[in-house]
Amino acid sequence: MNKKIIMALIFTALTASACSGSDNSISILDTVDSAFKNKLPIPPLLEPVEEKNISRYTLEVQQGTYEFIKGEKVYTYGYNGPLLGPTIKVKRGEKVSIEVRNSLREYTTVHWHGMLVPGDMDGGPHQVISPGKKWTASFTVNQPAATAWYHPHGLGTTARQVYMGLAGLFIVEDENSEKLNIPKEYGVNDIPLIVQDKRLTTEGVPLYLTGMRDIMTGMLGNTILVNGVITPHFTVTGNKYRLRILNGSNARVYNFSFNDNNFFYVIATDGGFLEKPVKRNNIILSPGERIEIIADFSKYSDGENVKLVSGNIDIMEFRVNGKEKETAIIPERLTTIERYDPSASKRSRLFQLEGMGHMVAINGKRMNINRIDEYMNYQDTETWTITSSTAMHGRGMMGGGMMRMMGPDVLHNFHAHGVHFLILSRNGIPPEDHEKGWKDTVLLNENEEVKVITRFLYRGIFMYHCHILEHEDNGMMGQFKVK
Ligand code: C2O
Ligand code: CU
Ligand code: CU
């Protein structure tokens, strides 16, 4: 125990001394347990109990012990297990009822990020589950096939609880996704990748908020985990694989590519399929965002390895072994997106993301659970302009100096509950092809302006916030009510 406390102090010092540079890539653990030693685990599918047309799922939020490093047990949180959670897979039209039981010694909530459900089923800060208590979310799935996810959303406790291990995938299928001739066998050629970073000591202890920098930028780790395992490997055949990537990190923004720059096809964004696959060799993903890509390993021969990386950070390794005959293709068309007509917009609103660290706000305000910030009308179409700046408007003191010190690591993104939106423009220019699909979270670079169009299909109270979780917990969140 003493040793662990000493470690914590050493790491605090390391973090503090790293404060002046912009090092998104500290990699203290390289020598300890990386080298793609571990096999990628696949989160199990959660089996429902079918009862009178309703699929009943059960999640238990629990504390457990987990070994990030073999032989080193540490306390973690998970759903139905010590870390992360099972994948919930539903089909459009399905009536689901998810019972969540809180076995933690602190309160939590479970939010279905990317699922379109009424406000009282959303699992935001209003649907608190006290220790020992249960909460049931019931809704009918009515949205196109997509990769969504679930995670806690308590006021001021989200970041720490996610960091402790609470996150799981929520996959929606529909007739279209089942009909498309793409890889779709879960865990076989349709592979979920929950990418997160943690600051682990050499004994595998996840440290949290050990320096001022962690508050400013949000918590950045020194170790990459995929599905809870440090830089793992996954064995593939020389065929096509669909990778469903979730950035489940508290604050880190990734720029994913293969180390040999091999291209891949982006087929879906947060809210579902793009109209056509988009050929790329990199993709930027900020916290909360998802992307589905198809990677084709056919150009590699047996025994070759290719790495998924983010700049100079290793994420995981694919090891090519054998080849199977396959039917999966890269379809020319994936779906039809019914775009809202901007002229149907009833109202435009502005969301200004600003500040950093403790001094963060949206439109100059910090989250107040007793205040509704925006009122919307059910079924209305609206256009939103989102801007981002790390300076605080009208507060000269938080200016350039601090920003230069933190460098490009301080970013904001914007996530809204209860809606999906389409990006109309980024800095006045139409979005790139891979940003033309449904989104619920969008990254903004410093001083960028993004315009989106959305429609309110569900009633209730919903959150909008920066998905850098430390920013969210520091109040970079607001509420809207759809009447
Ligand atoms: Cu994934 Cu309001 O959050
Ligand atoms: Cu959400
Ligand atoms: Cu932010």
CSV table of N, CA and C and ligand atoms in Angstrom, one decimal, residues 360 411-413 466-468 471 476, ligand 3:
chain,number,residue,atom,x,y,z
A,360,VAL,N,-15.2,26.5,-17.3
A,360,VAL,CA,-15.8,26.2,-18.6
A,360,VAL,C,-17.3,26.5,-18.6
A,411,LEU,N,-9.4,20.9,-26.1
A,411,LEU,CA,-10.4,21.0,-27.2
A,411,LEU,C,-11.8,20.8,-26.5
A,412,HIS,N,-12.8,21.1,-27.3
A,412,HIS,CA,-14.2,20.8,-26.8
A,412,HIS,C,-14.9,20.1,-27.9
A,413,ASN,N,-15.9,19.3,-27.5
A,413,ASN,CA,-16.8,18.8,-28.5
A,413,ASN,C,-18.2,19.0,-27.9
A,466,CYS,N,-20.2,19.3,-23.4
A,466,CYS,CA,-18.9,18.9,-23.9
A,466,CYS,C,-18.7,17.5,-23.4
A,467,HIS,N,-18.2,16.6,-24.3
A,467,HIS,CA,-18.0,15.2,-23.9
A,467,HIS,C,-16.6,15.0,-23.4
A,468,ILE,N,-15.8,16.0,-23.2
A,468,ILE,CA,-14.5,15.9,-22.4
A,468,ILE,C,-15.1,15.8,-21.0
A,471,HIS,N,-14.6,18.3,-18.3
A,471,HIS,CA,-15.3,19.6,-18.6
A,471,HIS,C,-16.8,19.5,-18.3
A,476,MET,N,-19.8,22.2,-17.8
A,476,MET,CA,-19.9,22.5,-19.3
A,476,MET,C,-21.1,21.7,-19.9
B,3,CU,CU,-14.7,20.8,-23.3
